[in-house]
Tab-separated table of C-alpha atoms in Angstrom:
chain	number	residue	atom	x	y	z
A	1080	MET	CA	-26.162	-6.461	-9.970
A	1081	SER	CA	-28.993	-5.114	-7.883
A	1082	ILE	CA	-29.549	-2.716	-5.025
A	1083	ASP	CA	-31.531	-3.731	-1.947
A	1084	LYS	CA	-33.095	-0.896	0.075
A	1085	PRO	CA	-34.513	-1.111	3.589
A	1086	SER	CA	-38.125	-0.081	4.114
A	1087	GLY	CA	-38.686	3.615	4.804
A	1088	SER	CA	-40.204	5.228	7.895
A	1089	ILE	CA	-41.520	8.619	8.969
A	1090	ASN	CA	-38.824	10.888	10.330
A	1091	LYS	CA	-39.219	11.168	14.112
A	1092	HIS	CA	-39.057	14.970	13.967
A	1093	HIS	CA	-41.904	15.147	11.455
A	1094	ARG	CA	-43.934	12.687	13.522
A	1095	ALA	CA	-43.493	14.963	16.536
A	1096	LEU	CA	-45.317	17.759	14.735
A	1097	PHE	CA	-48.493	15.696	14.515
A	1098	MET	CA	-48.294	14.682	18.173
A	1099	LEU	CA	-47.563	18.176	19.523
A	1100	PRO	CA	-49.991	19.171	22.320
A	1101	LEU	CA	-51.664	22.563	22.035
A	1102	THR	CA	-49.865	24.066	25.014
A	1103	LEU	CA	-47.991	27.263	24.440
A	1104	PRO	CA	-44.594	28.337	25.781
A	1105	VAL	CA	-46.045	31.744	26.785
A	1106	ASN	CA	-48.571	33.058	29.291
A	1107	VAL	CA	-51.783	33.359	27.261
A	1108	LYS	CA	-53.873	34.984	29.958
A	1109	GLY	CA	-55.358	38.176	28.617
A	1110	LEU	CA	-54.129	37.657	25.068
A	1111	GLY	CA	-56.450	37.974	22.105
A	1112	ARG	CA	-57.154	35.260	19.590
A	1113	GLN	CA	-54.707	36.679	17.031
A	1114	ALA	CA	-51.873	36.765	19.571
A	1115	ILE	CA	-52.575	33.173	20.601
A	1116	GLN	CA	-52.605	32.043	16.969
A	1117	LEU	CA	-49.320	33.841	16.348
A	1118	ALA	CA	-47.667	32.196	19.367
A	1119	LEU	CA	-48.894	28.771	18.255
A	1120	ALA	CA	-47.598	29.351	14.739
A	1121	LEU	CA	-44.180	30.362	16.075
A	1122	THR	CA	-44.040	27.230	18.252
A	1123	LEU	CA	-44.856	24.966	15.308
A	1124	LEU	CA	-42.332	26.809	13.154
A	1125	MET	CA	-39.633	26.219	15.762
A	1126	PHE	CA	-40.239	22.449	15.774
A	1127	SER	CA	-40.510	22.331	11.988
A	1128	GLY	CA	-37.265	24.247	11.633
A	1129	ASN	CA	-35.479	21.803	13.899
A	1130	ALA	CA	-36.806	18.904	11.867
A	1131	MET	CA	-35.678	20.472	8.607
A	1132	ALA	CA	-32.262	21.246	10.036
A	1133	ASN	CA	-31.851	17.638	11.096
A	1134	ASN	CA	-32.878	16.473	7.638
A	1135	ARG	CA	-30.291	18.786	6.075
A	1136	GLU	CA	-27.544	17.710	8.462
A	1137	PRO	CA	-24.863	15.971	6.382
A	1138	HIS	CA	-24.104	12.380	7.247
A	1139	GLN	CA	-20.957	10.526	6.385
A	1140	ILE	CA	-21.471	7.378	4.373
A	1141	ALA	CA	-19.211	4.341	4.631
A	1142	LEU	CA	-18.683	1.814	1.858
A	1143	VAL	CA	-17.507	-1.593	3.025
A	1144	GLY	CA	-16.015	-3.947	0.467
A	1145	THR	CA	-16.142	-7.710	1.017
A	1146	TRP	CA	-15.326	-11.134	-0.294
A	1147	THR	CA	-18.555	-12.853	-1.300
A	1148	HIS	CA	-16.895	-16.252	-0.946
A	1149	ILE	CA	-15.802	-17.622	2.420
A	1150	PRO	CA	-12.000	-18.061	2.599
A	1151	ASP	CA	-10.663	-21.561	3.110
A	1152	ALA	CA	-8.507	-20.850	6.157
A	1153	PRO	CA	-8.432	-22.537	9.587
A	1154	ALA	CA	-8.969	-19.261	11.469
A	1155	VAL	CA	-12.124	-18.302	9.555
A	1156	GLN	CA	-15.283	-18.000	11.633
A	1157	LYS	CA	-17.909	-18.868	9.056
A	1158	PRO	CA	-20.737	-16.314	8.983
A	1159	ALA	CA	-24.376	-17.323	9.105
A	1160	HIS	CA	-24.802	-15.801	5.643
A	1161	PRO	CA	-22.060	-15.048	3.101
A	1162	SER	CA	-21.574	-11.458	2.023
A	1163	GLU	CA	-23.776	-10.241	-0.814
A	1164	GLY	CA	-21.554	-7.457	-2.149
A	1165	LEU	CA	-20.829	-3.793	-1.396
A	1166	TYR	CA	-22.357	-2.478	1.837
A	1167	ARG	CA	-23.464	1.154	2.240
A	1168	LEU	CA	-23.733	2.371	5.839
A	1169	ARG	CA	-24.439	5.622	7.672
A	1170	VAL	CA	-21.897	6.845	10.217
A	1171	ASN	CA	-23.706	7.638	13.466
A	1172	GLY	CA	-22.666	10.372	15.865
A	1173	ASP	CA	-20.974	7.863	18.168
A	1174	GLY	CA	-19.005	6.309	15.308
A	1175	THR	CA	-21.082	3.151	14.966
A	1176	LEU	CA	-22.393	2.192	11.533
A	1177	THR	CA	-25.997	1.588	10.443
A	1178	LEU	CA	-26.678	-0.470	7.333
A	1179	LEU	CA	-28.538	1.386	4.580
A	1180	ASN	CA	-28.434	-1.088	1.714
A	1181	VAL	CA	-26.357	-3.609	-0.213
A	1182	ILE	CA	-25.282	-3.338	-3.837
A	1183	LYS	CA	-25.134	-6.951	-4.909
A	1184	MET	CA	-22.006	-7.956	-6.821
A	1185	LYS	CA	-19.152	-10.436	-6.593
A	1186	SER	CA	-16.292	-9.775	-4.156
A	1187	PRO	CA	-15.929	-5.967	-4.251
A	1188	SER	CA	-12.755	-6.259	-2.184
A	1189	TRP	CA	-11.216	-2.778	-2.614
A	1190	VAL	CA	-12.969	0.595	-2.794
A	1191	VAL	CA	-11.746	3.870	-4.314
A	1192	THR	CA	-13.710	7.132	-4.168
A	1193	SER	CA	-13.082	10.070	-6.488
A	1194	ARG	CA	-11.773	13.308	-5.008
A	1195	ASP	CA	-15.003	15.162	-5.758
A	1196	GLY	CA	-17.066	12.415	-4.101
A	1197	ARG	CA	-19.169	11.784	-7.212
A	1198	PHE	CA	-17.921	8.317	-8.118
A	1199	ALA	CA	-16.650	5.097	-6.582
A	1200	TYR	CA	-14.714	2.237	-8.150
A	1201	VAL	CA	-14.410	-1.284	-6.767
A	1202	THR	CA	-12.244	-4.237	-7.733
A	1203	ASN	CA	-14.205	-7.466	-8.085
A	1204	GLU	CA	-11.635	-9.965	-6.806
A	1205	GLU	CA	-12.558	-13.064	-8.782
A	1206	ASP	CA	-10.689	-15.400	-11.143
A	1207	ALA	CA	-12.172	-13.495	-14.067
A	1208	GLY	CA	-11.284	-10.094	-12.660
A	1209	THR	CA	-13.507	-7.075	-13.225
A	1210	VAL	CA	-13.801	-3.495	-11.982
A	1211	THR	CA	-17.126	-1.735	-11.342
A	1212	ALA	CA	-17.842	1.995	-11.565
A	1213	LEU	CA	-20.625	3.546	-9.449
A	1214	ALA	CA	-22.144	7.019	-9.282
A	1215	ILE	CA	-22.663	8.568	-5.851
A	1216	ASP	CA	-25.831	10.668	-5.954
A	1217	LYS	CA	-26.387	13.790	-3.841
A	1218	ASP	CA	-28.457	11.837	-1.320
A	1219	GLY	CA	-25.606	9.351	-0.863
A	1220	SER	CA	-27.239	6.542	-2.823
A	1221	LEU	CA	-25.259	4.533	-5.368
A	1222	ARG	CA	-25.905	3.616	-8.987
A	1223	VAL	CA	-23.879	1.068	-10.925
A	1224	LEU	CA	-22.537	2.712	-14.078
A	1225	ASN	CA	-20.654	-0.110	-15.770
A	1226	THR	CA	-18.269	-3.014	-15.292
A	1227	VAL	CA	-15.147	-3.768	-17.328
A	1228	ILE	CA	-12.616	-6.584	-17.268
A	1229	SER	CA	-9.414	-5.985	-15.313
A	1230	ALA	CA	-7.236	-7.885	-17.814
A	1231	GLY	CA	-6.037	-10.132	-15.003
A	1232	ARG	CA	-7.098	-12.360	-12.132
A	1233	GLN	CA	-8.108	-11.413	-8.581
A	1234	PRO	CA	-7.776	-7.610	-8.816
A	1235	THR	CA	-7.101	-6.615	-5.218
A	1236	HIS	CA	-6.287	-2.891	-5.251
A	1237	ALA	CA	-6.741	0.223	-7.383
A	1238	THR	CA	-5.638	3.858	-7.382
A	1239	LEU	CA	-6.971	6.907	-9.203
A	1240	SER	CA	-4.496	9.258	-10.849
A	1241	PRO	CA	-4.341	12.666	-9.115
A	1242	ASP	CA	-6.047	14.274	-12.118
A	1243	GLY	CA	-8.815	11.650	-12.140
A	1244	LYS	CA	-8.132	10.577	-15.725
A	1245	PHE	CA	-7.139	6.956	-15.118
A	1246	LEU	CA	-7.649	4.065	-12.709
A	1247	PHE	CA	-4.642	1.807	-12.063
A	1248	VAL	CA	-5.604	-1.730	-11.069
A	1249	ALA	CA	-3.366	-4.267	-9.297
A	1250	ASN	CA	-4.241	-7.804	-10.433
A	1251	TYR	CA	-2.904	-10.149	-7.752
A	1252	SER	CA	-3.578	-13.550	-9.388
A	1253	VAL	CA	-3.190	-16.454	-6.978
A	1254	ALA	CA	-2.025	-18.761	-9.783
A	1255	LYS	CA	1.058	-17.983	-11.840
A	1256	GLY	CA	0.121	-15.698	-14.706
A	1257	GLY	CA	-2.677	-13.151	-14.702
A	1258	ALA	CA	-0.863	-10.718	-12.389
A	1259	GLY	CA	0.115	-7.172	-13.246
A	1260	VAL	CA	-1.014	-3.561	-13.515
A	1261	THR	CA	-3.870	-2.542	-15.810
A	1262	VAL	CA	-4.686	1.037	-16.823
A	1263	LEU	CA	-8.359	1.958	-17.325
A	1264	PRO	CA	-9.449	5.412	-18.569
A	1265	ILE	CA	-12.155	7.341	-16.701
A	1266	ARG	CA	-14.811	8.886	-18.944
A	1267	SER	CA	-16.408	12.275	-18.274
A	1268	ASP	CA	-19.572	10.565	-16.987
A	1269	GLY	CA	-17.542	8.495	-14.496
A	1270	LYS	CA	-17.779	5.267	-16.456
A	1271	LEU	CA	-14.717	3.117	-17.021
A	1272	GLY	CA	-13.295	2.635	-20.481
A	1273	GLU	CA	-11.631	-0.527	-21.702
A	1274	ARG	CA	-7.985	-1.033	-20.803
A	1275	VAL	CA	-5.438	1.100	-22.617
A	1276	GLN	CA	-2.296	-0.394	-21.080
A	1277	HIS	CA	-1.173	-3.481	-19.179
A	1278	TYR	CA	2.097	-4.466	-17.508
A	1279	PRO	CA	2.242	-8.193	-16.642
A	1280	PHE	CA	4.114	-9.391	-13.552
A	1281	ILE	CA	5.343	-12.821	-14.610
A	1282	PRO	CA	8.460	-13.969	-12.725
A	1283	GLY	CA	8.448	-14.410	-8.972
A	1284	SER	CA	11.436	-14.635	-6.686
A	1285	GLY	CA	10.519	-18.224	-5.775
A	1286	ILE	CA	11.738	-17.801	-2.203
A	1287	VAL	CA	8.521	-18.427	-0.254
A	1288	GLN	CA	6.974	-21.651	-1.506
A	1289	GLY	CA	3.366	-21.296	-2.583
A	1290	ARG	CA	3.531	-17.490	-2.506
A	1291	GLN	CA	6.260	-16.427	-4.918
A	1292	GLU	CA	6.254	-18.816	-7.889
A	1293	GLY	CA	5.007	-15.885	-9.942
A	1294	GLY	CA	4.568	-12.151	-9.632
A	1295	HIS	CA	1.675	-10.771	-7.555
A	1296	ALA	CA	0.667	-7.115	-7.916
A	1297	HIS	CA	-0.731	-6.105	-4.527
A	1298	SER	CA	-1.096	-2.306	-4.697
A	1299	THR	CA	-0.442	0.821	-6.746
A	1300	THR	CA	0.575	4.138	-5.148
A	1301	PHE	CA	1.325	7.584	-6.578
A	1302	SER	CA	4.211	9.748	-5.432
A	1303	ARG	CA	3.115	12.982	-3.755
A	1304	ASP	CA	4.020	15.048	-6.814
A	1305	GLY	CA	1.918	12.753	-9.016
A	1306	GLN	CA	4.777	12.094	-11.428
A	1307	TYR	CA	5.399	8.439	-10.582
A	1308	LEU	CA	3.316	5.360	-9.881
A	1309	TYR	CA	4.798	2.539	-7.807
A	1310	ALA	CA	3.397	-0.997	-7.952
A	1311	ALA	CA	4.156	-3.434	-5.122
A	1312	ASP	CA	4.996	-6.895	-6.478
A	1313	LEU	CA	4.632	-9.290	-3.533
A	1314	GLY	CA	5.691	-12.292	-5.605
A	1315	GLY	CA	8.739	-10.642	-7.152
A	1316	ASP	CA	9.994	-8.796	-4.030
A	1317	LYS	CA	10.029	-5.531	-5.930
A	1318	LEU	CA	8.507	-2.085	-6.352
A	1319	HIS	CA	8.013	-1.334	-10.046
A	1320	ALA	CA	8.302	2.366	-10.923
A	1321	TYR	CA	6.417	4.039	-13.784
A	1322	ARG	CA	6.582	7.618	-15.035
A	1323	TYR	CA	3.065	9.043	-15.362
A	1324	ARG	CA	2.383	11.050	-18.527
A	1325	PRO	CA	-1.297	12.064	-18.335
A	1326	ASP	CA	-1.515	13.423	-21.878
A	1327	ASN	CA	-0.540	10.115	-23.456
A	1328	ALA	CA	-3.140	7.542	-24.454
A	1329	GLN	CA	-0.912	5.006	-22.682
A	1330	PRO	CA	0.099	7.084	-19.667
A	1331	LEU	CA	2.662	4.813	-17.957
A	1332	GLN	CA	6.308	4.520	-18.924
A	1333	ALA	CA	8.339	1.905	-17.049
A	1334	ASP	CA	11.434	3.325	-15.338
A	1335	ALA	CA	13.614	0.442	-14.159
A	1336	SER	CA	16.182	2.888	-12.764
A	1337	ARG	CA	13.686	3.750	-10.001
A	1338	ASP	CA	12.593	0.183	-9.223
A	1339	VAL	CA	13.238	-0.974	-5.649
A	1340	ALA	CA	14.428	-4.496	-4.790
A	1341	PHE	CA	13.534	-6.015	-1.411
A	1342	ALA	CA	15.191	-8.788	0.553
A	1343	PRO	CA	14.326	-12.222	-0.889
A	1344	GLY	CA	11.028	-13.431	0.533
A	1345	ALA	CA	10.013	-10.052	2.024
A	1346	GLY	CA	6.827	-9.638	-0.026
A	1347	PRO	CA	6.114	-5.879	-0.389
A	1348	ARG	CA	2.371	-5.308	-0.009
A	1349	HIS	CA	1.207	-1.706	0.536
A	1350	MET	CA	2.869	1.712	0.502
A	1351	VAL	CA	2.295	5.244	1.759
A	1352	PHE	CA	4.189	8.525	1.361
A	1353	SER	CA	4.749	11.148	4.051
A	1354	PRO	CA	2.633	14.320	3.643
A	1355	GLU	CA	5.433	16.255	1.917
A	1356	GLY	CA	6.624	13.251	-0.075
A	1357	GLU	CA	10.119	13.214	1.439
A	1358	TYR	CA	9.723	9.703	2.821
A	1359	ALA	CA	7.965	6.510	1.803
A	1360	TYR	CA	6.938	3.515	3.894
A	1361	VAL	CA	6.312	-0.005	2.600
A	1362	ILE	CA	4.780	-2.794	4.670
A	1363	THR	CA	6.043	-6.262	3.793
A	1364	GLU	CA	3.758	-9.250	4.179
A	1365	MET	CA	6.069	-12.225	4.669
A	1366	ALA	CA	8.883	-10.351	6.446
A	1367	GLY	CA	6.363	-8.587	8.693
A	1368	GLU	CA	8.189	-5.254	8.639
A	1369	ILE	CA	7.820	-1.594	7.729
A	1370	GLU	CA	10.650	-0.382	5.516
A	1371	ALA	CA	11.350	3.368	5.512
A	1372	PHE	CA	12.802	5.112	2.457
A	1373	ALA	CA	14.129	8.586	1.776
A	1374	VAL	CA	12.723	10.018	-1.467
A	1375	ASN	CA	14.871	12.199	-3.717
A	1376	ASP	CA	13.774	12.923	-7.279
A	1377	ASN	CA	11.402	9.966	-6.908
A	1378	ARG	CA	14.300	7.633	-6.184
A	1379	LEU	CA	13.871	5.605	-3.008
A	1380	THR	CA	16.785	4.904	-0.673
A	1381	LEU	CA	16.324	2.510	2.244
A	1382	ARG	CA	16.813	4.197	5.626
A	1383	GLY	CA	15.630	1.590	8.113
A	1384	LYS	CA	13.269	-1.244	9.041
A	1385	VAL	CA	10.885	-1.871	11.939
A	1386	LYS	CA	9.652	-5.344	12.900
A	1387	LEU	CA	5.921	-5.694	13.526
A	1388	ASN	CA	5.708	-9.137	15.113
A	1389	GLY	CA	6.506	-8.254	18.721
A	1390	GLY	CA	9.405	-10.697	18.912
A	1391	LEU	CA	7.493	-13.619	17.387
A	1392	ASP	CA	9.675	-15.126	14.672
A	1393	SER	CA	7.607	-17.925	13.139
A	1394	ALA	CA	6.310	-17.635	9.587
A	1395	GLU	CA	2.749	-17.903	10.929
A	1396	ALA	CA	3.305	-14.832	13.112
A	1397	LYS	CA	4.619	-12.681	10.251
A	1398	SER	CA	1.932	-11.172	8.052
A	1399	GLY	CA	2.056	-7.440	7.413
A	1400	GLY	CA	-1.254	-6.041	6.207
A	1401	ALA	CA	-2.392	-2.435	5.859
A	1402	ILE	CA	-0.488	0.813	6.385
A	1403	ILE	CA	-1.885	4.366	6.501
A	1404	LEU	CA	-0.969	7.798	7.863
A	1405	SER	CA	-2.789	9.421	10.766
A	1406	PRO	CA	-4.787	12.560	9.838
A	1407	SER	CA	-1.922	14.826	10.963
A	1408	GLY	CA	0.662	12.750	9.123
A	1409	ARG	CA	2.711	12.364	12.310
A	1410	TYR	CA	1.982	8.672	12.848
A	1411	LEU	CA	1.948	5.480	10.853
A	1412	ILE	CA	-0.780	2.971	11.640
A	1413	ALA	CA	-0.371	-0.592	10.436
A	1414	THR	CA	-1.938	-4.010	10.852
A	1415	HIS	CA	-0.151	-7.263	11.562
A	1416	ARG	CA	-2.108	-10.443	10.943
A	1417	GLY	CA	-1.227	-14.149	11.016
A	1418	THR	CA	-1.344	-15.471	14.573
A	1419	ASP	CA	-0.659	-11.974	15.956
A	1420	ASN	CA	-3.647	-9.784	14.898
A	1421	HIS	CA	-2.588	-6.400	16.247
A	1422	LEU	CA	-2.694	-2.751	15.240
A	1423	LEU	CA	0.515	-0.775	15.558
A	1424	VAL	CA	0.987	2.966	15.966
A	1425	LEU	CA	4.433	4.365	15.151
A	1426	LYS	CA	5.463	7.989	15.571
A	1427	ILE	CA	7.455	9.368	12.644
A	1428	GLY	CA	10.643	11.082	13.797
A	1429	ARG	CA	12.114	14.264	12.370
A	1430	ASP	CA	14.501	12.079	10.405
A	1431	GLY	CA	11.536	10.330	8.783
A	1432	LEU	CA	12.132	7.054	10.583
A	1433	PRO	CA	9.251	5.354	12.431
A	1434	GLY	CA	9.763	4.816	16.145
A	1435	VAL	CA	9.055	1.836	18.361
A	1436	PRO	CA	5.502	0.628	17.679
A	1437	THR	CA	2.758	0.704	20.292
A	1438	ARG	CA	0.649	-2.421	19.871
A	1439	TYR	CA	-3.127	-2.772	20.267
A	1440	GLU	CA	-5.285	-5.847	19.861
A	1441	ALA	CA	-7.240	-5.659	16.609
A	1442	GLY	CA	-10.415	-7.012	18.211
A	1443	GLY	CA	-10.650	-9.809	15.671
A	1444	ILE	CA	-8.785	-12.030	13.223
A	1445	GLU	CA	-7.152	-10.939	9.952
A	1446	PRO	CA	-7.241	-7.105	10.165
A	1447	ARG	CA	-6.927	-6.414	6.445
A	1448	ALA	CA	-7.773	-2.727	5.999
A	1449	LEU	CA	-7.751	0.525	7.989
A	1450	ALA	CA	-9.430	3.873	7.429
A	1451	PHE	CA	-10.243	7.064	9.310
A	1452	ASP	CA	-13.632	8.706	8.970
A	1453	GLY	CA	-13.742	12.110	7.278
A	1454	GLY	CA	-13.251	13.958	10.558
A	1455	GLY	CA	-10.212	11.898	11.531
A	1456	ARG	CA	-11.653	11.048	14.930
A	1457	TYR	CA	-12.587	7.421	14.408
A	1458	LEU	CA	-10.437	4.594	13.094
A	1459	TYR	CA	-12.112	1.556	11.524
A	1460	VAL	CA	-10.567	-1.878	11.039
A	1461	THR	CA	-11.960	-4.676	8.865
A	1462	ASN	CA	-11.382	-8.066	10.518
A	1463	VAL	CA	-12.065	-10.454	7.661
A	1464	PHE	CA	-12.100	-13.800	9.442
A	1465	THR	CA	-14.304	-12.674	12.354
A	1466	ASN	CA	-16.822	-10.774	10.179
A	1467	THR	CA	-16.590	-7.435	11.982
A	1468	VAL	CA	-15.691	-3.810	11.416
A	1469	MET	CA	-14.123	-2.612	14.669
A	1470	LEU	CA	-14.162	0.967	15.952
A	1471	PHE	CA	-11.356	2.825	17.724
A	1472	ASP	CA	-11.021	6.368	19.021
A	1473	PHE	CA	-7.741	7.979	17.973
A	1474	ASP	CA	-5.921	10.765	19.808
A	1475	ASP	CA	-3.769	12.406	17.137
A	1476	GLU	CA	-1.919	14.491	19.719
A	1477	LYS	CA	-0.750	11.516	21.764
A	1478	GLY	CA	-0.885	8.875	19.055
A	1479	GLU	CA	-3.095	6.635	21.172
A	1480	LEU	CA	-5.918	4.275	20.253
A	1481	GLN	CA	-8.884	3.383	22.451
A	1482	ALA	CA	-10.942	0.337	21.495
A	1483	ARG	CA	-14.672	1.070	21.278
A	1484	GLY	CA	-15.936	-2.304	20.132
A	1485	GLU	CA	-17.866	-3.420	17.086
A	1486	ALA	CA	-18.998	-0.723	14.641
A	1487	ALA	CA	-20.850	-3.177	12.398
A	1488	ALA	CA	-21.155	-6.909	11.763
A	1489	ILE	CA	-20.503	-7.658	8.088
A	1490	SER	CA	-19.478	-10.967	6.559
A	1491	THR	CA	-15.829	-11.118	5.391
A	1492	PRO	CA	-15.188	-7.326	5.235
A	1493	THR	CA	-12.039	-6.463	3.282
A	1494	ASP	CA	-12.015	-2.656	2.942
A	1495	ILE	CA	-13.775	0.503	4.135
A	1496	LYS	CA	-13.891	4.019	2.676
A	1497	PHE	CA	-15.871	7.186	3.533
A	1498	PHE	CA	-17.560	10.102	1.772
A	1499	ASN	CA	-20.056	12.833	2.729
């Protein structure tokens, strides 16, 4: 792995100091030499102070994960150059993104940042799955710490435990076998340890041909109280529940009594809990729905379903993707892919059920991931097949999106995360 850096340049504020004309912002008539020198010094100090303030101004940094291979799909618009790895970008004041550098590695498809902003972890979604740990330095630059095997194939998602002790990796595995959840310990220096636990997902429901011959772990999500981890098994039409015991060397304990079965062929993909943890929402890939659950003692009870496909009923039009909460927690935002390619905003009612979705064009093909910037003003969408990260303004009071256009052009972007 290597890190490519763009060439440096003189800061425009510093350059202005050398070009400053010797005209003073005061009336110098009748002033002595010492007074003139003092006024000039104050003027230079003012410009220098502004320059220093701008240099100290914190900038958000975006990390964009990618596939470094080009997918073999009819809708793919092949980029001029394949992705080279993990992209680090600066968030500009208008929400657009400026490339800073690329950390070269294979298919860093999912990105996780630690709560303290010191470390990042990426899943390298290849046949021989690996996970890479990176340090985030104070200036926002990245250093690769180490890489470990994921004990599976095509790791596609990962979640940190609330206490930061462990990373839980979802190995998808396109072929039968190689799927499941792997537990990796986090060392004090941020490096990943070798696996301490692994739960294989072997049987699939077999309902959707070519998709469910075996299990496929697609995501891992903690309950709000941090006591349970849920793993979405797209191939087995199931949520697997695990009790989290952080003081144990092997911290997960399977709890089949809290597993959740989905309709045959639904394909649970991603999951999110309401802010208080009273409700949970799962987006299904093949059914193209959001399923809403009431949560009581970390037991999930189905309350309702919402279709995402806008009345389109073909298999090609059903492809649920990402699901997140708005910054206030009052709205769900989801992506629907396939031949549809829309974003959906759903207001959460007092009863915890999502309302009728408002649909917005995604601005590209295959909107795989969603994320808000740190301020919650901008929403970013990674459109994998059209090689773009799209930018939207979001009004959290009204629950409305406004398309702004392209934030950055990046080959096969699969995920985006932010840190200061």
